Amino acid sequence: MSRLAGWVEHGPLITDGAWGTQLQAMGLAPGEVPDLWNLSHADHVAAVARAYVEAGSEIVLTNTFRANGITLKEAGRAGSLEEINRRGVEISRQAASGKARVVASIGPTGKMLLAGGITPEEARAAFAAQAKALAAAQPDALLCETFSELEEAEIALAAALETGLPVIVSFAFDTGKNKDRTMTGLTPEKAAAAIARAGADAVGANCGAGIEFFPALVERLKSACGLPVWIKANAGLPRMEGGRVVYDASPESFAARFADLAKAGASFIGGCCGTSPEFVAALLAQRDAWRNL
Amino acid sequence: MPEFEKLHQAVLDGDQKAARSLTEAMLAEGVAPLDMITKAMVPAMDEVGRRFECEEYFVPELLLSARAMKASMELLRPLLTASGAQPAGRVVIGTVKGDLHDIGKNLVASMLEGGGFEVVDLGADVAPEKFIEAVKQSGAQIVALSALLTVTMPSMRTTIDALNQAGIRNQVKVMVGGAPVTSQFATEIGADGYSENASAAVQLARKLMAGSQA
């Protein structure tokens, strides 16, 4: 039984949009680990969180996607792991000011277990340290997102469950003709079944190839495990235009998919790379329209 | 020639142990190293690429096959070098400055090695000057640039511009790849080629080598 069932008993909740691309718009340098800004530019991070809450997000994430021991060590900041994660939760909690729940983000390590990039023990230690640091600041749930490799997701999930908090696990399905597999060939069915068996409270899809692929993914995740389904789609695929990165989907065209997603069984709907508070507002408008049908 | 078929199968199955022991056995029997490569392993890697294209194989299978091929090549390369045989080409590869992601780059490097290329892997977050230095030192014919982040894609252009300024741009072919990279972007920044995945990267590198010799 999912501990998140009570959150979504009245229908889908609208989560937030992108963080990385929002922070870049505020001057985050290419390649700089965004999570470091929780300490150096907390005001900018808070502004992103606040903008989502003001747009109506019912769940805001935290700027902690890459604050695991392995990435922070590469950035020379392993010693700040606890503080970066704690501040991440505190900043979002304060911005939420009681109007939104806070779900703390945990991303993959960026290394592949099957390629020998890290050992299972190293991954375990990295996720355990991050999950513990996040949990100490009391978010409402933990989210392991953008995973491709099942083994890494299972390790992250186990570490996250240790905290006692509800845990959502979300995969990046962006490979194959129908964009319905992760980079390692993992299908939604296999991912959902494994994650449910391991005790997750919700399963999801994020990033990926574009929102048009998500209704089918939602159906397949849902039918494979029965858990609430979490989705966060990109605003289309990024393109370069005159040296700048642009995303093709408008808030309206993105949000127009709301009914399809809700019908397919999505319980948490939001945006990934390239989306903004305008996308959240558009999603809320679509949900209101859908409820009044 | 059952041994050639067995070696072919070992690479296709990604069976590193079998690939190594078969290579050892065949060398002991006096089979020419170059024959093992051209008659067994290259066709096997081509088949791996084909299966990847039609989604029978995914990244894990690709990696295992590339490793099996590498295990065999480690035994063969010293013999090839001693006999004066040249690799399929020499490639300097790296993830561009500002980008720490190396999964895709490592995969392309493995596949290129599997395809008979000699690979100089500079790692991730590689500054343009390092690419220039590596090209000068290694005499590589190809520079392969990787980026995962949209925000680090401009570093690909900077790197190509730096190769130009160093006066070595016309000595090398530049190929680019990574999740956000497109063939349109490759053309825009003056690269010589783009490949969508690690398997296609090997085909592209072969095509670029054929072009550079023409």
Short mmCIF file of C-alpha atoms in Angstrom, two decimals:
data_model
loop_
_atom_site.label_atom_id
_atom_site.label_comp_id
_atom_site.label_asym_id
_atom_site.label_seq_id
_atom_site.Cartn_x
_atom_site.Cartn_y
_atom_site.Cartn_z
CA MET A 1 0.00 0.00 0.00
CA SER A 2 1.40 3.33 -1.02
CA ARG A 3 1.86 5.87 1.75
CA LEU A 4 1.13 8.55 -0.84
CA ALA A 5 -2.37 7.29 -1.67
CA GLY A 6 -3.90 9.83 0.71
CA TRP A 7 -2.13 12.71 -1.08
CA VAL A 8 -3.85 12.00 -4.38
CA GLU A 9 -7.26 10.66 -3.37
CA HIS A 10 -8.95 13.76 -4.82
CA GLY A 11 -7.17 13.56 -8.16
CA PRO A 12 -3.82 14.49 -9.63
CA LEU A 13 -1.56 16.99 -7.86
CA ILE A 14 0.42 19.54 -9.84
CA THR A 15 4.11 19.50 -8.94
CA ASP A 16 6.74 21.96 -10.13
CA GLY A 17 8.88 22.55 -13.22
CA ALA A 18 12.58 22.68 -13.99
CA TRP A 19 15.20 23.95 -11.55
CA GLY A 20 18.46 23.69 -13.49
CA THR A 21 17.28 25.70 -16.48
CA GLN A 22 15.69 28.30 -14.14
CA LEU A 23 18.93 28.72 -12.19
CA GLN A 24 20.90 29.00 -15.42
CA ALA A 25 18.67 31.90 -16.37
CA MET A 26 19.89 33.54 -13.14
CA GLY A 27 23.53 33.09 -14.04
CA LEU A 28 24.47 29.56 -12.99
CA ALA A 29 27.55 28.77 -15.09
CA PRO A 30 27.55 25.89 -17.58
CA GLY A 31 28.71 22.75 -15.83
CA GLU A 32 28.59 24.28 -12.36
CA VAL A 33 26.81 21.91 -9.96
CA PRO A 34 23.49 23.71 -9.24
CA ASP A 35 23.27 22.24 -5.74
CA LEU A 36 26.25 24.32 -4.59
CA TRP A 37 24.02 27.37 -4.93
CA ASN A 38 22.09 26.22 -1.84
CA LEU A 39 25.06 27.66 0.07
CA SER A 40 26.43 30.37 -2.22
CA HIS A 41 23.25 31.78 -3.82
CA ALA A 42 20.44 30.68 -1.51
CA ASP A 43 18.39 33.74 -2.49
CA HIS A 44 18.29 32.65 -6.15
CA VAL A 45 17.37 29.07 -5.22
CA ALA A 46 14.63 30.39 -2.95
CA ALA A 47 13.35 32.57 -5.79
CA VAL A 48 12.91 29.50 -8.03
CA ALA A 49 11.04 27.61 -5.31
CA ARG A 50 8.89 30.65 -4.50
CA ALA A 51 8.00 31.20 -8.15
CA TYR A 52 6.65 27.65 -8.33
CA VAL A 53 4.66 27.99 -5.11
CA GLU A 54 3.24 31.31 -6.33
CA ALA A 55 2.29 29.69 -9.65
CA GLY A 56 0.31 27.13 -7.64
CA SER A 57 2.61 24.11 -7.33
CA GLU A 58 1.18 21.73 -4.76
CA ILE A 59 4.51 19.96 -4.45
CA VAL A 60 7.91 21.62 -4.75
CA LEU A 61 11.15 19.73 -5.10
CA THR A 62 14.53 20.66 -3.68
CA ASN A 63 17.72 21.80 -5.39
CA THR A 64 19.53 18.61 -4.38
CA PHE A 65 19.39 16.51 -7.58
CA ARG A 66 23.16 16.15 -7.76
CA ALA A 67 24.06 16.48 -4.07
CA ASN A 68 25.27 12.90 -3.73
CA GLY A 69 28.71 12.03 -2.41
CA ILE A 70 30.10 11.04 -5.79
CA THR A 71 29.16 14.17 -7.73
CA LEU A 72 30.10 16.49 -4.86
CA LYS A 73 33.48 14.80 -4.52
CA GLU A 74 34.14 15.43 -8.23
CA ALA A 75 33.23 19.06 -7.64
CA GLY A 76 35.63 19.14 -4.68
CA ARG A 77 32.81 19.68 -2.19
CA ALA A 78 32.29 16.31 -0.53
CA GLY A 79 32.64 17.96 2.88
CA SER A 80 29.54 20.11 2.28
CA LEU A 81 27.18 17.21 1.55
CA GLU A 82 25.13 17.48 4.71
CA GLU A 83 24.82 21.23 4.62
CA ILE A 84 23.90 21.38 0.91
CA ASN A 85 21.14 18.81 1.33
CA ARG A 86 19.82 20.30 4.55
CA ARG A 87 19.73 23.81 3.10
CA GLY A 88 18.02 22.45 -0.01
CA VAL A 89 15.10 21.17 2.05
CA GLU A 90 15.01 24.28 4.26
CA ILE A 91 14.92 26.66 1.29
CA SER A 92 12.03 24.80 -0.35
CA ARG A 93 10.18 24.40 2.95
CA GLN A 94 10.37 28.10 3.64
CA ALA A 95 9.27 28.99 0.12
CA ALA A 96 6.36 26.55 0.39
CA SER A 97 5.16 28.43 3.50
CA GLY A 98 2.60 25.73 4.24
CA LYS A 99 1.02 25.90 0.78
CA ALA A 100 2.95 23.07 -0.85
CA ARG A 101 4.49 19.80 0.19
CA VAL A 102 8.26 19.40 -0.12
CA VAL A 103 9.65 16.38 -1.92
CA ALA A 104 13.44 16.09 -1.81
CA SER A 105 15.23 15.19 -5.04
CA ILE A 106 17.93 12.54 -5.39
CA GLY A 107 19.46 12.05 -8.86
CA PRO A 108 21.69 9.29 -10.19
CA THR A 109 25.43 9.38 -9.48
CA GLY A 110 26.30 9.88 -13.15
CA LYS A 111 28.34 6.68 -13.10
CA MET A 112 27.22 3.34 -14.45
CA LEU A 113 27.32 0.26 -12.27
CA LEU A 114 27.26 -2.11 -15.24
CA ALA A 115 30.19 -0.28 -16.84
CA GLY A 116 32.16 -0.52 -13.61
CA GLY A 117 32.08 3.28 -13.14
CA ILE A 118 31.28 2.70 -9.47
CA THR A 119 30.76 -0.33 -7.27
CA PRO A 120 27.39 -1.12 -5.65
CA GLU A 121 28.97 -0.36 -2.26
CA GLU A 122 30.08 3.10 -3.39
CA ALA A 123 26.62 3.83 -4.76
CA ARG A 124 25.01 2.59 -1.55
CA ALA A 125 27.22 4.83 0.58
CA ALA A 126 26.61 7.85 -1.68
CA PHE A 127 22.82 7.51 -1.60
CA ALA A 128 22.65 6.60 2.09
CA ALA A 129 24.57 9.75 3.06
CA GLN A 130 22.38 11.98 0.89
CA ALA A 131 19.08 10.39 1.97
CA LYS A 132 20.05 10.71 5.62
CA ALA A 133 21.07 14.36 5.24
CA LEU A 134 17.81 15.18 3.43
CA ALA A 135 15.66 13.28 5.93
CA ALA A 136 17.23 15.17 8.85
CA ALA A 137 15.67 18.36 7.46
CA GLN A 138 12.24 16.66 7.32
CA PRO A 139 10.90 16.79 3.77
CA ASP A 140 7.49 15.16 3.18
CA ALA A 141 8.89 12.49 0.88
CA LEU A 142 12.00 11.56 -1.10
CA LEU A 143 12.17 11.33 -4.89
CA CYS A 144 14.79 9.30 -6.76
CA GLU A 145 14.53 10.74 -10.28
CA THR A 146 15.96 10.43 -13.78
CA PHE A 147 17.34 6.93 -13.26
CA SER A 148 18.27 4.70 -16.22
CA GLU A 149 19.85 1.68 -14.62
CA LEU A 150 17.55 -0.52 -12.53
CA GLU A 151 20.30 -1.62 -10.17
CA GLU A 152 21.26 1.96 -9.32
CA ALA A 153 17.59 2.89 -8.79
CA GLU A 154 17.13 -0.09 -6.48
CA ILE A 155 20.16 0.93 -4.44
CA ALA A 156 18.92 4.53 -4.19
CA LEU A 157 15.43 3.34 -3.23
CA ALA A 158 16.72 1.06 -0.49
CA ALA A 159 18.80 3.90 0.95
CA ALA A 160 15.85 6.30 0.76
CA LEU A 161 13.44 3.85 2.43
CA GLU A 162 15.86 3.54 5.35
CA THR A 163 14.86 7.06 6.38
CA GLY A 164 11.26 6.00 6.97
CA LEU A 165 9.93 8.61 4.51
CA PRO A 166 7.67 7.75 1.54
CA VAL A 167 9.76 7.28 -1.62
CA ILE A 168 8.98 7.91 -5.30
CA VAL A 169 11.25 6.41 -7.97
CA SER A 170 11.21 7.92 -11.45
CA PHE A 171 13.00 6.78 -14.60
CA ALA A 172 14.12 8.53 -17.79
CA PHE A 173 12.53 6.67 -20.69
CA ASP A 174 14.21 8.25 -23.70
CA THR A 175 15.52 5.39 -25.83
CA GLY A 176 14.19 3.28 -28.67
CA LYS A 177 11.82 3.94 -31.55
CA ASN A 178 8.91 4.63 -29.22
CA LYS A 179 11.03 6.29 -26.53
CA ASP A 180 9.73 3.73 -24.07
CA ARG A 181 12.95 2.31 -22.68
CA THR A 182 15.71 3.74 -20.54
CA MET A 183 19.25 3.94 -21.92
CA THR A 184 19.93 0.45 -20.55
CA GLY A 185 16.90 -1.03 -22.34
CA LEU A 186 14.71 -1.13 -19.22
CA THR A 187 10.96 -1.17 -19.95
CA PRO A 188 8.26 0.59 -17.87
CA GLU A 189 6.79 -2.79 -16.91
CA LYS A 190 10.04 -4.18 -15.58
CA ALA A 191 10.96 -0.95 -13.81
CA ALA A 192 7.56 -0.57 -12.13
CA ALA A 193 7.34 -4.18 -11.00
CA ALA A 194 10.82 -4.15 -9.50
CA ILE A 195 10.35 -0.82 -7.75
CA ALA A 196 6.96 -1.81 -6.32
CA ARG A 197 8.38 -5.09 -5.06
CA ALA A 198 11.20 -3.19 -3.36
CA GLY A 199 8.72 -1.06 -1.44
CA ALA A 200 8.43 2.26 -3.34
CA ASP A 201 5.36 4.43 -2.72
CA ALA A 202 5.09 5.72 -6.28
CA VAL A 203 6.74 5.06 -9.61
CA GLY A 204 7.35 7.57 -12.35
CA ALA A 205 8.80 8.83 -15.59
CA ASN A 206 10.64 12.10 -16.02
CA CYS A 207 12.86 13.96 -18.47
CA GLY A 208 12.49 11.71 -21.52
CA ALA A 209 11.76 12.69 -25.07
CA GLY A 210 8.67 14.93 -24.93
CA ILE A 211 5.30 15.00 -23.23
CA GLU A 212 3.53 13.26 -26.16
CA PHE A 213 5.22 10.00 -25.11
CA PHE A 214 4.04 10.19 -21.51
CA PRO A 215 0.36 9.09 -21.57
CA ALA A 216 1.40 5.65 -22.89
CA LEU A 217 4.19 5.44 -20.31
CA VAL A 218 1.76 6.29 -17.50
CA GLU A 219 -0.62 3.53 -18.57
CA ARG A 220 2.14 0.97 -18.72
CA LEU A 221 3.66 1.95 -15.35
CA LYS A 222 0.23 1.96 -13.73
CA SER A 223 -0.85 -1.42 -15.05
CA ALA A 224 2.44 -3.01 -14.03
CA CYS A 225 2.25 -2.10 -10.35
CA GLY A 226 -0.87 -0.19 -9.31
CA LEU A 227 1.17 2.44 -7.44
CA PRO A 228 0.46 6.16 -7.93
CA VAL A 229 2.31 7.41 -11.02
CA TRP A 230 4.55 10.49 -10.99
CA ILE A 231 5.45 12.25 -14.21
CA LYS A 232 7.59 15.23 -15.14
CA ALA A 233 8.12 15.71 -18.84
CA ASN A 234 10.57 17.93 -20.71
CA ALA A 235 9.32 20.89 -22.68
CA GLY A 236 10.23 18.99 -25.84
CA LEU A 237 13.80 18.33 -26.90
CA PRO A 238 16.28 21.17 -26.63
CA ARG A 239 17.48 22.92 -29.79
CA MET A 240 20.26 25.41 -30.33
CA GLU A 241 19.23 28.68 -31.85
CA GLY A 242 21.90 31.29 -32.43
CA GLY A 243 24.06 29.90 -29.60
CA ARG A 244 21.11 29.72 -27.18
CA VAL A 245 19.25 26.64 -26.01
CA VAL A 246 15.54 26.71 -26.75
CA TYR A 247 12.72 24.28 -26.00
CA ASP A 248 9.85 23.98 -28.42
CA ALA A 249 6.84 23.31 -26.21
CA SER A 250 4.82 26.31 -25.04
CA PRO A 251 3.12 26.18 -21.61
CA GLU A 252 -0.25 25.85 -23.39
CA SER A 253 0.74 23.03 -25.76
CA PHE A 254 2.39 21.22 -22.85
CA ALA A 255 -0.58 21.58 -20.52
CA ALA A 256 -2.99 20.51 -23.28
CA ARG A 257 -1.79 16.97 -22.51
CA PHE A 258 -3.13 17.14 -18.97
CA ALA A 259 -6.41 15.31 -19.70
CA ASP A 260 -4.59 12.48 -21.52
CA LEU A 261 -2.23 12.06 -18.60
CA ALA A 262 -4.97 12.15 -15.99
CA LYS A 263 -7.05 9.66 -17.96
CA ALA A 264 -4.04 7.37 -18.24
CA GLY A 265 -3.82 7.42 -14.44
CA ALA A 266 -1.12 9.96 -13.55
CA SER A 267 -1.33 11.16 -9.95
CA PHE A 268 1.48 13.71 -9.93
CA ILE A 269 2.02 15.93 -12.97
CA GLY A 270 4.78 18.46 -13.55
CA GLY A 271 7.57 19.50 -15.89
CA CYS A 272 11.24 18.72 -16.29
CA CYS A 273 13.98 20.51 -18.29
CA GLY A 274 12.83 23.67 -20.06
CA THR A 275 9.59 24.12 -18.09
CA SER A 276 8.89 27.12 -15.87
CA PRO A 277 6.25 28.51 -13.46
CA GLU A 278 4.13 29.40 -16.53
CA PHE A 279 3.89 25.67 -17.28
CA VAL A 280 2.65 25.01 -13.74
CA ALA A 281 0.00 27.72 -14.06
CA ALA A 282 -1.12 26.28 -17.40
CA LEU A 283 -1.34 22.78 -15.91
CA LEU A 284 -3.49 24.07 -13.04
CA ALA A 285 -5.84 25.78 -15.50
CA GLN A 286 -6.20 22.55 -17.45
CA ARG A 287 -6.89 20.62 -14.27
CA ASP A 288 -9.65 23.03 -13.27
CA ALA A 289 -11.20 22.70 -16.73
CA TRP A 290 -10.92 18.91 -16.54
CA ARG A 291 -12.58 18.76 -13.10
CA ASN A 292 -15.49 20.82 -14.33
CA LEU A 293 -16.16 18.54 -17.28
CA MET B 1 36.76 -22.50 -39.65
CA PRO B 2 34.92 -23.27 -36.42
CA GLU B 3 37.37 -21.21 -34.34
CA PHE B 4 36.52 -18.03 -36.23
CA GLU B 5 32.84 -18.72 -35.69
CA LYS B 6 33.40 -19.36 -31.99
CA LEU B 7 35.32 -16.10 -31.60
CA HIS B 8 32.61 -14.30 -33.54
CA GLN B 9 29.99 -15.77 -31.20
CA ALA B 10 31.98 -14.91 -28.07
CA VAL B 11 32.09 -11.24 -29.08
CA LEU B 12 28.42 -11.29 -30.03
CA ASP B 13 27.53 -12.82 -26.65
CA GLY B 14 29.77 -10.41 -24.81
CA ASP B 15 31.66 -13.34 -23.30
CA GLN B 16 34.95 -11.77 -22.31
CA LYS B 17 36.49 -14.95 -20.90
CA ALA B 18 35.71 -17.02 -23.98
CA ALA B 19 36.97 -14.28 -26.30
CA ARG B 20 40.30 -14.18 -24.48
CA SER B 21 40.82 -17.93 -24.28
CA LEU B 22 39.80 -18.46 -27.91
CA THR B 23 42.23 -15.75 -28.98
CA GLU B 24 45.00 -17.43 -26.99
CA ALA B 25 44.20 -20.82 -28.50
CA MET B 26 44.09 -19.46 -32.03
CA LEU B 27 47.38 -17.63 -31.60
CA ALA B 28 48.93 -20.88 -30.37
CA GLU B 29 47.67 -22.56 -33.53
CA GLY B 30 49.35 -19.89 -35.60
CA VAL B 31 46.28 -17.99 -36.82
CA ALA B 32 47.25 -14.51 -38.03
CA PRO B 33 46.09 -11.75 -35.66
CA LEU B 34 44.80 -9.61 -38.51
CA ASP B 35 42.62 -12.52 -39.74
CA MET B 36 41.02 -12.86 -36.32
CA ILE B 37 40.14 -9.20 -36.37
CA THR B 38 38.85 -8.96 -39.92
CA LYS B 39 37.15 -12.37 -40.15
CA ALA B 40 35.69 -12.71 -36.67
CA MET B 41 35.66 -9.66 -34.48
CA VAL B 42 34.88 -6.78 -36.83
CA PRO B 43 31.93 -8.69 -38.38
CA ALA B 44 30.77 -9.57 -34.86
CA MET B 45 30.88 -5.92 -33.76
CA ASP B 46 29.03 -4.95 -36.95
CA GLU B 47 26.33 -7.45 -36.00
CA VAL B 48 26.25 -6.02 -32.46
CA GLY B 49 25.73 -2.59 -34.02
CA ARG B 50 22.94 -3.92 -36.22
CA ARG B 51 21.17 -5.50 -33.25
CA PHE B 52 21.54 -2.25 -31.32
CA GLU B 53 20.00 -0.29 -34.21
CA CYS B 54 16.96 -2.58 -34.31
CA GLU B 55 16.66 -2.61 -30.51
CA GLU B 56 17.49 -6.23 -29.86
CA TYR B 57 20.56 -5.02 -28.00
CA PHE B 58 20.80 -2.09 -25.59
CA VAL B 59 23.67 -0.37 -23.81
CA PRO B 60 24.46 -3.30 -21.47
CA GLU B 61 24.89 -5.75 -24.38
CA LEU B 62 26.91 -3.17 -26.31
CA LEU B 63 29.27 -2.74 -23.38
CA LEU B 64 29.75 -6.46 -22.84
CA SER B 65 30.55 -7.07 -26.52
CA ALA B 66 32.97 -4.15 -26.63
CA ARG B 67 34.69 -5.58 -23.56
CA ALA B 68 34.95 -9.04 -25.09
CA MET B 69 36.50 -7.51 -28.19
CA LYS B 70 38.87 -5.46 -26.05
CA ALA B 71 39.98 -8.54 -24.10
CA SER B 72 40.98 -10.15 -27.36
CA MET B 73 42.55 -6.98 -28.76
CA GLU B 74 44.77 -6.65 -25.71
CA LEU B 75 46.43 -9.88 -26.76
CA LEU B 76 46.55 -8.97 -30.43
CA ARG B 77 47.59 -5.34 -30.38
CA PRO B 78 51.22 -5.87 -29.34
CA LEU B 79 51.60 -8.41 -32.14
CA LEU B 80 49.98 -6.06 -34.64
CA THR B 81 52.18 -3.18 -33.58
CA ALA B 82 55.28 -5.36 -33.88
CA SER B 83 54.29 -6.35 -37.40
CA GLY B 84 53.77 -2.72 -38.34
CA ALA B 85 50.01 -3.04 -38.89
CA GLN B 86 48.11 0.20 -38.38
CA PRO B 87 44.93 0.59 -36.31
CA ALA B 88 41.70 1.57 -38.09
CA GLY B 89 42.46 5.09 -36.96
CA ARG B 90 43.50 7.11 -33.96
CA VAL B 91 40.86 9.05 -32.04
CA VAL B 92 41.21 11.65 -29.31
CA ILE B 93 37.99 11.63 -27.30
CA GLY B 94 36.66 13.65 -24.37
CA THR B 95 33.64 15.32 -22.78
CA VAL B 96 33.95 19.06 -23.39
CA LYS B 97 34.83 21.72 -20.84
CA GLY B 98 32.24 22.32 -18.14
CA ASP B 99 30.60 18.92 -18.53
CA LEU B 100 31.38 16.15 -16.05
CA HIS B 101 29.25 13.45 -17.69
CA ASP B 102 31.18 10.53 -19.07
CA ILE B 103 28.81 7.56 -19.51
CA GLY B 104 28.14 8.24 -23.19
CA LYS B 105 31.72 9.18 -23.92
CA ASN B 106 33.03 5.99 -22.28
CA LEU B 107 30.60 3.93 -24.31
CA VAL B 108 31.71 5.52 -27.58
CA ALA B 109 35.35 4.99 -26.59
CA SER B 110 34.70 1.29 -25.90
CA MET B 111 32.87 0.83 -29.17
CA LEU B 112 35.62 2.58 -31.12
CA GLU B 113 38.22 0.34 -29.49
CA GLY B 114 36.00 -2.59 -30.35
CA GLY B 115 35.96 -1.33 -33.92
CA GLY B 116 39.74 -1.47 -34.10
CA PHE B 117 40.50 2.19 -33.39
CA GLU B 118 43.22 3.37 -31.07
CA VAL B 119 41.60 5.68 -28.55
CA VAL B 120 43.18 8.43 -26.49
CA ASP B 121 40.61 9.13 -23.77
CA LEU B 122 41.04 12.54 -22.15
CA GLY B 123 38.18 12.06 -19.68
CA ALA B 124 35.49 14.64 -18.81
CA ASP B 125 35.55 18.44 -18.45
CA VAL B 126 38.36 18.69 -21.02
CA ALA B 127 39.66 22.15 -21.93
CA PRO B 128 40.25 22.97 -25.64
CA GLU B 129 44.02 23.25 -25.01
CA LYS B 130 44.09 19.64 -23.82
CA PHE B 131 42.47 18.44 -27.04
CA ILE B 132 45.04 20.41 -29.04
CA GLU B 133 47.94 19.00 -27.06
CA ALA B 134 46.62 15.42 -27.41
CA VAL B 135 46.15 15.77 -31.17
CA LYS B 136 49.69 17.07 -31.56
CA GLN B 137 51.17 14.32 -29.39
CA SER B 138 49.20 11.38 -30.77
CA GLY B 139 48.86 12.36 -34.39
CA ALA B 140 45.18 11.43 -34.19
CA GLN B 141 43.08 11.72 -37.31
CA ILE B 142 39.81 12.14 -35.44
CA VAL B 143 38.66 14.26 -32.49
CA ALA B 144 35.44 13.07 -30.84
CA LEU B 145 33.58 15.53 -28.59
CA SER B 146 30.80 14.64 -26.14
CA ALA B 147 28.34 16.79 -24.19
CA LEU B 148 25.31 15.77 -22.15
CA LEU B 149 24.16 19.19 -21.00
CA THR B 150 22.54 21.72 -23.28
CA VAL B 151 24.50 24.40 -21.47
CA THR B 152 27.85 22.83 -22.33
CA MET B 153 27.07 22.35 -26.02
CA PRO B 154 28.66 25.75 -26.82
CA SER B 155 31.96 24.32 -25.48
CA MET B 156 31.98 22.10 -28.57
CA ARG B 157 32.10 25.18 -30.75
CA THR B 158 34.82 26.72 -28.58
CA THR B 159 36.89 23.55 -28.93
CA ILE B 160 36.54 23.50 -32.72
CA ASP B 161 37.43 27.20 -32.88
CA ALA B 162 40.52 26.50 -30.75
CA LEU B 163 41.60 23.70 -33.11
CA ASN B 164 41.28 26.25 -35.92
CA GLN B 165 43.34 28.86 -34.11
CA ALA B 166 46.02 26.30 -33.31
CA GLY B 167 46.26 25.61 -37.03
CA ILE B 168 45.46 21.91 -36.75
CA ARG B 169 41.79 21.90 -37.67
CA ASN B 170 42.54 20.63 -41.20
CA GLN B 171 44.62 17.74 -39.85
CA VAL B 172 41.67 16.16 -38.07
CA LYS B 173 38.04 15.26 -38.57
CA VAL B 174 35.79 16.32 -35.71
CA MET B 175 32.81 14.19 -34.69
CA VAL B 176 30.29 15.19 -32.02
CA GLY B 177 27.57 13.47 -30.02
CA GLY B 178 25.58 13.44 -26.77
CA ALA B 179 21.93 13.54 -25.77
CA PRO B 180 21.11 17.15 -26.72
CA VAL B 181 23.37 17.27 -29.81
CA THR B 182 21.78 17.14 -33.26
CA SER B 183 23.17 16.89 -36.76
CA GLN B 184 21.94 20.43 -37.39
CA PHE B 185 23.98 21.64 -34.42
CA ALA B 186 27.01 19.70 -35.68
CA THR B 187 26.80 21.48 -39.03
CA GLU B 188 26.26 24.84 -37.34
CA ILE B 189 29.49 24.59 -35.32
CA GLY B 190 31.56 23.25 -38.19
CA ALA B 191 31.97 19.63 -37.09
CA ASP B 192 32.56 16.96 -39.73
CA GLY B 193 30.02 14.52 -38.41
CA TYR B 194 27.39 13.67 -35.83
CA SER B 195 26.25 10.28 -34.62
CA GLU B 196 23.16 9.53 -32.61
CA ASN B 197 24.60 6.65 -30.60
CA ALA B 198 27.76 4.72 -29.79
CA SER B 199 27.23 2.13 -32.49
CA ALA B 200 26.68 4.71 -35.22
CA ALA B 201 29.81 6.50 -33.95
CA VAL B 202 31.97 3.61 -35.17
CA GLN B 203 30.41 3.75 -38.64
CA LEU B 204 30.91 7.51 -38.68
CA ALA B 205 34.57 7.22 -37.63
CA ARG B 206 35.19 4.72 -40.44
CA LYS B 207 33.51 7.03 -42.92
CA LEU B 208 35.60 9.98 -41.74
CA MET B 209 38.79 7.91 -42.03
CA ALA B 210 37.88 6.91 -45.59
CA GLY B 211 37.22 10.58 -46.37
CA SER B 212 40.49 11.79 -44.84
CA GLN B 213 42.52 9.37 -46.92
CA ALA B 214 40.72 10.24 -50.13
#
